[in-house]
Short mmCIF file of C-alpha atoms and ligand atoms in Angstrom, two decimals:
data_model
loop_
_atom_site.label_atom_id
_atom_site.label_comp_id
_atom_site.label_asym_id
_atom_site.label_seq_id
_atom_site.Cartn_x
_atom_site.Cartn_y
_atom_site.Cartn_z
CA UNK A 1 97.10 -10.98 -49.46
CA UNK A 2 95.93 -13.29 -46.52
CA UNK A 3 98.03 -15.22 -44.72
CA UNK A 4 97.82 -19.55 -44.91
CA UNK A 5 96.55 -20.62 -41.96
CA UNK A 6 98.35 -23.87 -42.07
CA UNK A 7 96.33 -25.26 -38.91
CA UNK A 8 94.06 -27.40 -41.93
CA UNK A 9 97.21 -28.30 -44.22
CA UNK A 10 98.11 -31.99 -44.62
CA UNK A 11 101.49 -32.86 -44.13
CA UNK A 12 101.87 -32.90 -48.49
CA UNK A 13 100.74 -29.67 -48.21
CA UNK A 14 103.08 -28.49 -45.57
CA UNK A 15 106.08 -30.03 -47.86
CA UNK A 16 105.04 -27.91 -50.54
CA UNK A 17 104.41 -24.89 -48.58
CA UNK A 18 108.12 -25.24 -46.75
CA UNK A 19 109.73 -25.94 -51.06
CA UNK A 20 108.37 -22.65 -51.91
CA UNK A 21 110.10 -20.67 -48.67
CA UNK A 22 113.06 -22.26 -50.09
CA UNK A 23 112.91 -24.45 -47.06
CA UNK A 24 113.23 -28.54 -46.58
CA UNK A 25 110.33 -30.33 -46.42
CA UNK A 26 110.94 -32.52 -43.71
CA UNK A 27 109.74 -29.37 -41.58
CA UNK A 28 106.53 -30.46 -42.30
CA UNK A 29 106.96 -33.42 -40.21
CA UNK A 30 108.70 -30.63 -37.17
CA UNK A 31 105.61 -28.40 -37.94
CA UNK A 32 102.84 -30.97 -37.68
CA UNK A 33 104.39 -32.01 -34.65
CA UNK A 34 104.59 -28.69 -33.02
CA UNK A 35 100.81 -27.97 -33.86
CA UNK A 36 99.03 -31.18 -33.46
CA UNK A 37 101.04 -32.93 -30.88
CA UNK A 38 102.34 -30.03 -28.69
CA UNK A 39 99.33 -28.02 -29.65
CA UNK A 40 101.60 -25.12 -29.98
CA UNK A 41 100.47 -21.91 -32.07
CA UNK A 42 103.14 -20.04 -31.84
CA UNK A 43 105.97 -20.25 -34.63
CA UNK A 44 108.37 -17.94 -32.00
CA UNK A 45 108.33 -20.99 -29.53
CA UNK A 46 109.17 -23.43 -31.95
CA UNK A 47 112.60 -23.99 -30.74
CA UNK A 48 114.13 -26.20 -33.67
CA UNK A 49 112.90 -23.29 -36.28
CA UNK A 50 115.72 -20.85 -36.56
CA UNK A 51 115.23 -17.05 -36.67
CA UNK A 52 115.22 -16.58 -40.07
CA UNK A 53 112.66 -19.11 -40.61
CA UNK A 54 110.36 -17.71 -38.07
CA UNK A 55 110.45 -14.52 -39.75
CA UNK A 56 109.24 -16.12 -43.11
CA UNK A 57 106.90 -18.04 -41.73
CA UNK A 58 105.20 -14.97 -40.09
CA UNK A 59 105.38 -13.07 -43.49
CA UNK A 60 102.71 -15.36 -44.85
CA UNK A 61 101.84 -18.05 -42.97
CA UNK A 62 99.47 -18.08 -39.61
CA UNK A 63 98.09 -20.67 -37.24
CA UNK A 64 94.60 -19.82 -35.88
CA UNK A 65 92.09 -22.19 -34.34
CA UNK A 66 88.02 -20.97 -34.50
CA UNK A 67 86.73 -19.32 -31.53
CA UNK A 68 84.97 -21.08 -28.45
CA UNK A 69 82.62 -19.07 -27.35
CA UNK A 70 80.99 -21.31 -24.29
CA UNK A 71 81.91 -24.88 -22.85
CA UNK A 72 79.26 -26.55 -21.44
CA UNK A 73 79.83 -29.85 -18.98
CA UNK A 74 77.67 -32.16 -17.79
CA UNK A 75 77.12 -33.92 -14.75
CA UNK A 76 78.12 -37.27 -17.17
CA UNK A 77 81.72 -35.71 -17.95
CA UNK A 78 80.47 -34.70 -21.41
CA UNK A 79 81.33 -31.11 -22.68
CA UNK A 80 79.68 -29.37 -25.28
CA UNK A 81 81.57 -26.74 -26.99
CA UNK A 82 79.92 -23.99 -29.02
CA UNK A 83 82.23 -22.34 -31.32
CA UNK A 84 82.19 -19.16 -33.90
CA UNK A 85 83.58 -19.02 -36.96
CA UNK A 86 85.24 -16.23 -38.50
CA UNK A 87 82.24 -16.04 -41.09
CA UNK A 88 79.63 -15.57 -38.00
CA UNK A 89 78.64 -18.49 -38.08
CA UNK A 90 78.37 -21.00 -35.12
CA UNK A 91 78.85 -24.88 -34.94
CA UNK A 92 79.40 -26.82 -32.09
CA UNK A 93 80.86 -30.03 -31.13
CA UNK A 94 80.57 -32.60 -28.06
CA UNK A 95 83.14 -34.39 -25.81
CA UNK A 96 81.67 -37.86 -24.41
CA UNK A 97 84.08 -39.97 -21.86
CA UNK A 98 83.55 -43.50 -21.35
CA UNK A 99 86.16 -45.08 -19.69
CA UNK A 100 89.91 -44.76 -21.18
CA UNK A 101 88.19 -43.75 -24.68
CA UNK A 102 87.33 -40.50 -24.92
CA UNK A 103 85.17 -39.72 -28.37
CA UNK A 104 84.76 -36.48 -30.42
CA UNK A 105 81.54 -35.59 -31.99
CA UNK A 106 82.60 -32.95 -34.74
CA UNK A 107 80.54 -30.61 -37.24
CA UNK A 108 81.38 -30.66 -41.09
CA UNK A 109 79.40 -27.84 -42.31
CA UNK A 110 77.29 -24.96 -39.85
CA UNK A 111 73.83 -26.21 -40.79
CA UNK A 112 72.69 -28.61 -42.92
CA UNK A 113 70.65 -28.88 -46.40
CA UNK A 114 69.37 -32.20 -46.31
CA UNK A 115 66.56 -31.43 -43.39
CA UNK A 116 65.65 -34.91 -42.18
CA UNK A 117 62.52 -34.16 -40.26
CA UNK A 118 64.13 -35.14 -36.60
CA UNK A 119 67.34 -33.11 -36.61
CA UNK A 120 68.15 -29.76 -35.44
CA UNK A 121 70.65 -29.12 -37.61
CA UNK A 122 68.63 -29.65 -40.63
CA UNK A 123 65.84 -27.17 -39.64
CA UNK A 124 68.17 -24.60 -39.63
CA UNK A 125 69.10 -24.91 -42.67
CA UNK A 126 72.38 -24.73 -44.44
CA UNK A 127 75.06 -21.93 -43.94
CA UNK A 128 78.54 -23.48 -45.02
CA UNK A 129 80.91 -25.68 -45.49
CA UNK A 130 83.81 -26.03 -43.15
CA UNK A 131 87.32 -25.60 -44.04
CA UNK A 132 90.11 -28.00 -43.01
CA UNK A 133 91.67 -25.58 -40.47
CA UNK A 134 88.40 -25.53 -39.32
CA UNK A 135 87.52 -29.20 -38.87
CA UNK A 136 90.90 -29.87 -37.98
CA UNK A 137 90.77 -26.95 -35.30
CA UNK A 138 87.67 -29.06 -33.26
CA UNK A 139 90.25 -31.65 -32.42
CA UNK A 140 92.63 -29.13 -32.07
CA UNK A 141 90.63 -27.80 -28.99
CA UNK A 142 89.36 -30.74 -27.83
CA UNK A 143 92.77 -31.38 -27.16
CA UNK A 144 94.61 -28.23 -25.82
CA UNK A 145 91.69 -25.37 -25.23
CA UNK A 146 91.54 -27.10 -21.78
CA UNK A 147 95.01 -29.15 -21.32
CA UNK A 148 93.58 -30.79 -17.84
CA UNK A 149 91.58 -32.78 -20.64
CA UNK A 150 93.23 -36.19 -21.59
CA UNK A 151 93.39 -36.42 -25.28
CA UNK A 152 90.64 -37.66 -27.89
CA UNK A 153 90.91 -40.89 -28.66
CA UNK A 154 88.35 -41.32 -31.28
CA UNK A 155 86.71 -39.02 -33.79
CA UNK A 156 83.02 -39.21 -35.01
CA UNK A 157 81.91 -36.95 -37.42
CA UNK A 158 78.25 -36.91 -36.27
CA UNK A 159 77.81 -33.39 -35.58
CA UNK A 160 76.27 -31.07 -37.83
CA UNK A 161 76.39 -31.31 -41.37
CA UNK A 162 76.62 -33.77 -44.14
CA UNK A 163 80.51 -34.62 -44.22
CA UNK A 164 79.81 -35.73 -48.02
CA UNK A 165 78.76 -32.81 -49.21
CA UNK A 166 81.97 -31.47 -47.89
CA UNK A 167 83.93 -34.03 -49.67
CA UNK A 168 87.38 -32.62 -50.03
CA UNK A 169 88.16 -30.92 -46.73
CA UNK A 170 86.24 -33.75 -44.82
CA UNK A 171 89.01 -36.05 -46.61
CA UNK A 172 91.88 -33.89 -45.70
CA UNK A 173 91.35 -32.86 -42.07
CA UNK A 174 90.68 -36.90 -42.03
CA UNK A 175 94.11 -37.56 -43.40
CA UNK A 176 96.10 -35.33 -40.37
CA UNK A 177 93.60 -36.91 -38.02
CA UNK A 178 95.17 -40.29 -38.94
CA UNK A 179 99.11 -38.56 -39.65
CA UNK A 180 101.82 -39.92 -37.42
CA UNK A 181 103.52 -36.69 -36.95
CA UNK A 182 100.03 -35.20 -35.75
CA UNK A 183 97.22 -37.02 -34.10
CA UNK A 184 97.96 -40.25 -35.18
CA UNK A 185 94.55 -41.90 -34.93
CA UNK A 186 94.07 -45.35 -36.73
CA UNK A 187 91.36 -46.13 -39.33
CA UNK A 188 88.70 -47.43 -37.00
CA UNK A 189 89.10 -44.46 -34.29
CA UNK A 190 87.97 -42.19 -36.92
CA UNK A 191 83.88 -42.55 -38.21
CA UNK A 192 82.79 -40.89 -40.79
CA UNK A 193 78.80 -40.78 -40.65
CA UNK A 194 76.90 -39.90 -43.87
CA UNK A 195 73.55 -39.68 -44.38
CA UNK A 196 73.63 -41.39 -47.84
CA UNK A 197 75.00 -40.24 -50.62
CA UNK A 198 76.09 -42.28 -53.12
CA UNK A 199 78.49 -40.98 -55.63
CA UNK A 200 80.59 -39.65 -52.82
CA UNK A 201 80.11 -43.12 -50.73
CA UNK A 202 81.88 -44.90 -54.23
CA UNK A 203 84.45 -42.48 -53.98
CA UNK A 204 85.55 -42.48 -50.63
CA UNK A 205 87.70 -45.36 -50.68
CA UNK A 206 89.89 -44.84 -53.27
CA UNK A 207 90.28 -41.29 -50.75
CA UNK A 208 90.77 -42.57 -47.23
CA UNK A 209 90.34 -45.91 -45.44
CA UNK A 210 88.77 -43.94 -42.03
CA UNK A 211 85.03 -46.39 -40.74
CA UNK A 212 81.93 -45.61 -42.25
CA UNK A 213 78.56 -44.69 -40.61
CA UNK A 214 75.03 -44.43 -42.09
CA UNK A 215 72.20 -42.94 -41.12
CA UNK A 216 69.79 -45.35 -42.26
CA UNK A 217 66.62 -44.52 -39.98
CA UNK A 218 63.79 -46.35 -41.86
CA UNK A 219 63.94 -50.00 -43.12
CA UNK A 220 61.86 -49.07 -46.57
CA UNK A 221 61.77 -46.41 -49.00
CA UNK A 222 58.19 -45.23 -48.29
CA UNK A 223 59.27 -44.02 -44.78
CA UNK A 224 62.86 -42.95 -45.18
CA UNK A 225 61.84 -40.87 -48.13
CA UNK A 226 59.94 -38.29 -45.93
CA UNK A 227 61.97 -39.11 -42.90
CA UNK A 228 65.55 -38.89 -44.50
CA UNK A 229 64.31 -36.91 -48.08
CA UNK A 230 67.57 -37.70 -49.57
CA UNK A 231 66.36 -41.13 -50.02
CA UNK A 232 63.92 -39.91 -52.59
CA UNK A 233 67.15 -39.21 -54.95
CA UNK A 234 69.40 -42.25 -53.28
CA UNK A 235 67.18 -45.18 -52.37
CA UNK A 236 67.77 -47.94 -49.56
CA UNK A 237 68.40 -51.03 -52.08
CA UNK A 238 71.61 -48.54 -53.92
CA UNK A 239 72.70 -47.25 -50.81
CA UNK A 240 72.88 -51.00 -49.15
CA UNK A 241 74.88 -51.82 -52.26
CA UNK A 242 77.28 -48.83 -52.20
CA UNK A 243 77.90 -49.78 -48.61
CA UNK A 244 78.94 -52.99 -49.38
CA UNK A 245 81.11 -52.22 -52.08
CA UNK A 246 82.79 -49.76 -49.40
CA UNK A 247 83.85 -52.37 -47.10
CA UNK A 248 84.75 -54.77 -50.01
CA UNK A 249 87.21 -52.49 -51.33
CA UNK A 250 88.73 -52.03 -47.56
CA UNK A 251 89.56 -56.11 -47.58
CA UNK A 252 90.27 -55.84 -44.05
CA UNK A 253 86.91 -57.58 -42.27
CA UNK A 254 85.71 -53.89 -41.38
CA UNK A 255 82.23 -53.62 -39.95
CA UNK A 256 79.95 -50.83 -41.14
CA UNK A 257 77.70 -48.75 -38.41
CA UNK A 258 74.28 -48.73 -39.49
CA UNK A 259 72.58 -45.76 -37.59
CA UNK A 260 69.02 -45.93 -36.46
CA UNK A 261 67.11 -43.44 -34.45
CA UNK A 262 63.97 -44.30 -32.94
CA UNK A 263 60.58 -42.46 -32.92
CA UNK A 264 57.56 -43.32 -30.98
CA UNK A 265 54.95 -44.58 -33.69
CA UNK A 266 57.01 -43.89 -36.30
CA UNK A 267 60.15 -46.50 -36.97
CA UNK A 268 59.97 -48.34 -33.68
CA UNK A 269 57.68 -51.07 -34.14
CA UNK A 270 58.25 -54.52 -34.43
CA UNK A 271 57.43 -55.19 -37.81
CA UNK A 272 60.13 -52.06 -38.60
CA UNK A 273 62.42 -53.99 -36.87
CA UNK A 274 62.12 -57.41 -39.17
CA UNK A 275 61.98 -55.41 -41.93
CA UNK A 276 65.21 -54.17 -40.81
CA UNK A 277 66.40 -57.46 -40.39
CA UNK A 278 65.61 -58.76 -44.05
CA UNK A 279 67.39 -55.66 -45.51
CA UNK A 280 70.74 -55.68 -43.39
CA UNK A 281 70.60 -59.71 -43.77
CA UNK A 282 73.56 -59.53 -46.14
CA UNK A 283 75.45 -56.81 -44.73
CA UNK A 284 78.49 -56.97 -42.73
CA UNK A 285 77.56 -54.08 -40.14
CA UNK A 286 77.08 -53.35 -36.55
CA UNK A 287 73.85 -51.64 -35.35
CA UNK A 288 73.22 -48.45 -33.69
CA UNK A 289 69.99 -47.42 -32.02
CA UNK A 290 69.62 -43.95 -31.41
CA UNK A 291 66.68 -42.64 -29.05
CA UNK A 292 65.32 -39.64 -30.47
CA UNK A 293 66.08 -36.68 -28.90
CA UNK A 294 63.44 -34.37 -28.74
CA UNK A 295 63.96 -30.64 -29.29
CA UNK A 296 61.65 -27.69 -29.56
CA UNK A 297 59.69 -27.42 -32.64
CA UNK A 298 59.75 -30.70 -33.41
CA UNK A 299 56.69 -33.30 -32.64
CA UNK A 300 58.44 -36.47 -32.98
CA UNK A 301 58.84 -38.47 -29.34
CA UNK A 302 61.18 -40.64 -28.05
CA UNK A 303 60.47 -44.03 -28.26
CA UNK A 304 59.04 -45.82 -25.27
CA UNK A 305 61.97 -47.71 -23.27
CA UNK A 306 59.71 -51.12 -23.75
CA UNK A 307 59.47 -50.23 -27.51
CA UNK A 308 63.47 -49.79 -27.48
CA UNK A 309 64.16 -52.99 -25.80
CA UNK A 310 61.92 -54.95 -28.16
CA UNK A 311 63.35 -53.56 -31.03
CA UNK A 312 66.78 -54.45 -30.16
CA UNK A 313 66.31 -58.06 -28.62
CA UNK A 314 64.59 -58.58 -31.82
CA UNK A 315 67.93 -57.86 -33.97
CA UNK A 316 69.67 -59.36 -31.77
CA UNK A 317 68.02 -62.63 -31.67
CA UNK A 318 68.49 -62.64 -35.53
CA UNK A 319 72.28 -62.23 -34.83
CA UNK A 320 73.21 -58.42 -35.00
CA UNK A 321 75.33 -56.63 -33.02
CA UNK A 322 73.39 -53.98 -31.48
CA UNK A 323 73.83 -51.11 -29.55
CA UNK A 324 71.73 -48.43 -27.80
CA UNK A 325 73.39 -44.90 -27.58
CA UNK A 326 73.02 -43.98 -24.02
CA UNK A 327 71.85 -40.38 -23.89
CA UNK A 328 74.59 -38.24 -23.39
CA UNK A 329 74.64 -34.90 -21.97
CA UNK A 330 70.97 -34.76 -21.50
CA UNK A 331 71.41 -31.71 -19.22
CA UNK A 332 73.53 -29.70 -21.66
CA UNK A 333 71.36 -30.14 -24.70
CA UNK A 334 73.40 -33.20 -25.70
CA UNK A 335 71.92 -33.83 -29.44
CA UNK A 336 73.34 -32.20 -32.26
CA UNK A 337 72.04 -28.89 -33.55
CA UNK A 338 70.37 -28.34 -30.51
CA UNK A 339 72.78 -25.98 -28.43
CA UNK A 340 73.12 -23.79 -31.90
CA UNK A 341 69.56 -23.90 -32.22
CA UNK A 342 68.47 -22.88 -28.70
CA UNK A 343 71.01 -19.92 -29.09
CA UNK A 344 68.81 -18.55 -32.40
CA UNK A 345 66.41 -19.31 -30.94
CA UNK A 346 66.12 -15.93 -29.86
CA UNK A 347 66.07 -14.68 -33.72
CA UNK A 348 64.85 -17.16 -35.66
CA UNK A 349 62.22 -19.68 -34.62
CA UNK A 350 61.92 -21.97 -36.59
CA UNK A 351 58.70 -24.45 -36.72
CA UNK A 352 59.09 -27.36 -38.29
CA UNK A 353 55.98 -29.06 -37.80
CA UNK A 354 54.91 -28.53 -41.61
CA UNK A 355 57.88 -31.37 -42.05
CA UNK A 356 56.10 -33.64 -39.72
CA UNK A 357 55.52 -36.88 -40.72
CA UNK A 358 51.77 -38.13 -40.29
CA UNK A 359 51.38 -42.51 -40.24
N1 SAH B 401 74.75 -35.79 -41.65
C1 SAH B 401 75.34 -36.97 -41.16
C2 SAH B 401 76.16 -36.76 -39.91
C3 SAH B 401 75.61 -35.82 -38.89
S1 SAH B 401 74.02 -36.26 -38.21
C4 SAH B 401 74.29 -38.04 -40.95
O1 SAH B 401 73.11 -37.77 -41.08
O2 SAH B 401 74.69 -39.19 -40.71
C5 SAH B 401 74.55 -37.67 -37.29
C6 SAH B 401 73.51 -38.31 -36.43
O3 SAH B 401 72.92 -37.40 -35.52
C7 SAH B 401 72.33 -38.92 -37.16
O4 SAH B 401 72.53 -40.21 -37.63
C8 SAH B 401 71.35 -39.04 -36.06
O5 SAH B 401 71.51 -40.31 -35.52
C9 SAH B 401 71.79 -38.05 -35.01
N2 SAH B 401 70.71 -37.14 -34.68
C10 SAH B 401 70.29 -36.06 -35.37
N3 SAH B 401 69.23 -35.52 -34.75
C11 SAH B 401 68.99 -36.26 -33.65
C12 SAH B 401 68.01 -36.21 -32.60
N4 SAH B 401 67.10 -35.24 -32.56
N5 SAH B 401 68.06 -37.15 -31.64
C13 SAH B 401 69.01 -38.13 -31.67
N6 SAH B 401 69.94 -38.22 -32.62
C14 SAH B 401 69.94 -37.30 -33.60
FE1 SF4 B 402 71.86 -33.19 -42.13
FE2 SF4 B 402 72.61 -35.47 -40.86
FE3 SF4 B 402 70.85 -33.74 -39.74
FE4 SF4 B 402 70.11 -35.19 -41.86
S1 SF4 B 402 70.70 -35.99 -39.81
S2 SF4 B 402 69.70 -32.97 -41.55
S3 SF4 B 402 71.99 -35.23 -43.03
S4 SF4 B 402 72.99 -33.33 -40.19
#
């Protein structure tokens, strides 16, 4: 039988683990602490565990992080981490400092189904879902793989995958994310960032109260159905309205991050931008322009910096908050998929052209 590896289990799951060892379960709470605060992995230096316990614990428990297999750091202070799983497959993750906050970019799944046509993630299409341990582990090593590094303060799930479509373990590596006894992170340092789904959106609060992102990318159906294909099954008007319910079940004035990445000649123009405008009108949300981030194989182009500043002065003269996403980590492949993608790109090349979308 394999051992737990109880680096993904939530502090319920922990008390139940300890009640069948015939142990207390308040050694979750010593546990969790141990692992997620000391970032110790090793139950023999876990002084207030006695002997006997140890020994139990060993029989059929473990604590084992994924692999990284290269760091990469920028000249900006960001560090991109590519990691291997224990299935073979890699995912990677991204470590941006600005100022005292210090944000993680984690993956969900290694690949992605959904292939929107201007992520690298999506053209590789999908391998698996990530287990808590897993998810949990990114943070994990963010935190103690190099313990020179001060510790995350905020968590984005904006890496690869679609956290949705990994609904449960998404939820639970959320939960000891936000546990006091582990990272203790509050509700609004922790983003989930989805690229629309619906069903899971409407369940998601009654699951966890973490900030919501979405990808939103085109301001009408015509366009975000080739750009964003999951639109074809969820369209913009439903989506706008599952968001809102989402923040209306939260009571607590929470903004929502509307996510928009800009191609030359194909989102960025002005009359994107109003129509934009009209659709977020009634929508309590803060706006995120992305730059597209061009990466082999793809055709798209980053939008012209005039186009860019356009675009945003218009949303902000109607009274959005908007930001731009400085481009992070240019030097070390800084967009997501891309470090994964330039490493197969020695087996697999992958042209995605045929995805292109023609105006
Ligand atoms: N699947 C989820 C979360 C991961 S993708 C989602 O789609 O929201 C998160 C973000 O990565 C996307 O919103 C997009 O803004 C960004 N992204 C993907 N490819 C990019 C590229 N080539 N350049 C810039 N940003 C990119
Ligand atoms: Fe998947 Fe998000 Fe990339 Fe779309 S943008 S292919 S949903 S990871």
């Amino acid at each position: 039988m394999s051992k737990k590896n109880l680096l993904g289990y939530s502090q319920a799951e922990l008390e139940k683990f300890f009640l069948e060892i015939n142990e207390p379960s308040f050694r979750a709470k010593q546990l969790l602490k141990w692992v997620h605060q000391k970032g110790e992995l090793d139950f023999d230096k876990m002084s207030n565990f006695n002997k006997k316990l140890i020994s139990k614990m060993k029989e059929v428990a473990t604590l084992v992080t994924p692999k990284v297999e290269k760091v990469l750091q920028s000249e900006d202070g960001t560090k991109k981490y590519l990691i291997n799983l224990s299935s073979g497959s890699s995912i990677e993750m991204v470590r941006i400092p600005e100022n005292k906050r210090i944000t993680l970019c984690i993956s969900s799944q290694a690949g992605c189904a959904l292939q929107c046509t201007f992520c690298a993630t999506g053209a590789q299409g999908f391998e698996k879902n990530l287990s808590p341990d897993e998810i949990v582990g990114q943070l994990w090593l963010a935190n103690f793989y190099d313990r020179k590094d001060p510790p995350i303060t905020n968590v984005v799930f904006m890496g690869m995958g679609e956290p949705l479509l990994n609904f449960e373990p998404v939820i639970s590596s959320a939960s000891i994310m936000r546990n006091e006894f582990a990272y203790f992170l509050s509700k609004k340092r922790i983003t989930i960032s989805t690229s629309g789904l619906i069903p899971q959106i409407n369940k998601l609060a009654s699951r966890t109260d973490v900030s919501l992102a979405v990808s939103l990318h085109a301001p009408d159906n015509a366009l975000r159905d080739i750009i964003v294909p999951i639109n074809r099954i969820y369209p913009i008007d439903s989506l706008l309205n599952a968001c809102k319910n989402y923040l209306s079940i939260q009571k607590d004035g929470r903004f929502l991050t509307i996510e928009y990445i800009l191609i030359n000649e194909i989102n960025d123009s002005l009359e994107h931008a109003k129509s934009l405008s009209k659709i977020l009108a009634e929508l309590t949300c803060k706006i995120n322009l992305i730059p597209f981030n061009p990466f082999e194989g793809c055709e798209y182009a980053r939008s012209k910096d005039e186009n860019i500043e356009l675009f945003k002065s218009y949303l902000l003269k109607k009274g959005f908050t908007v930001t731009v996403r400085s481009t992070r980590g240019g030097d070390i492949d800084g967009a997501c998929g891309q470090l994964v993608g330039n490493l197969k790109k020695t087996t697999q090349v992958k042209k995605i052209t045929s995805r292109k979308f023609v105006a």
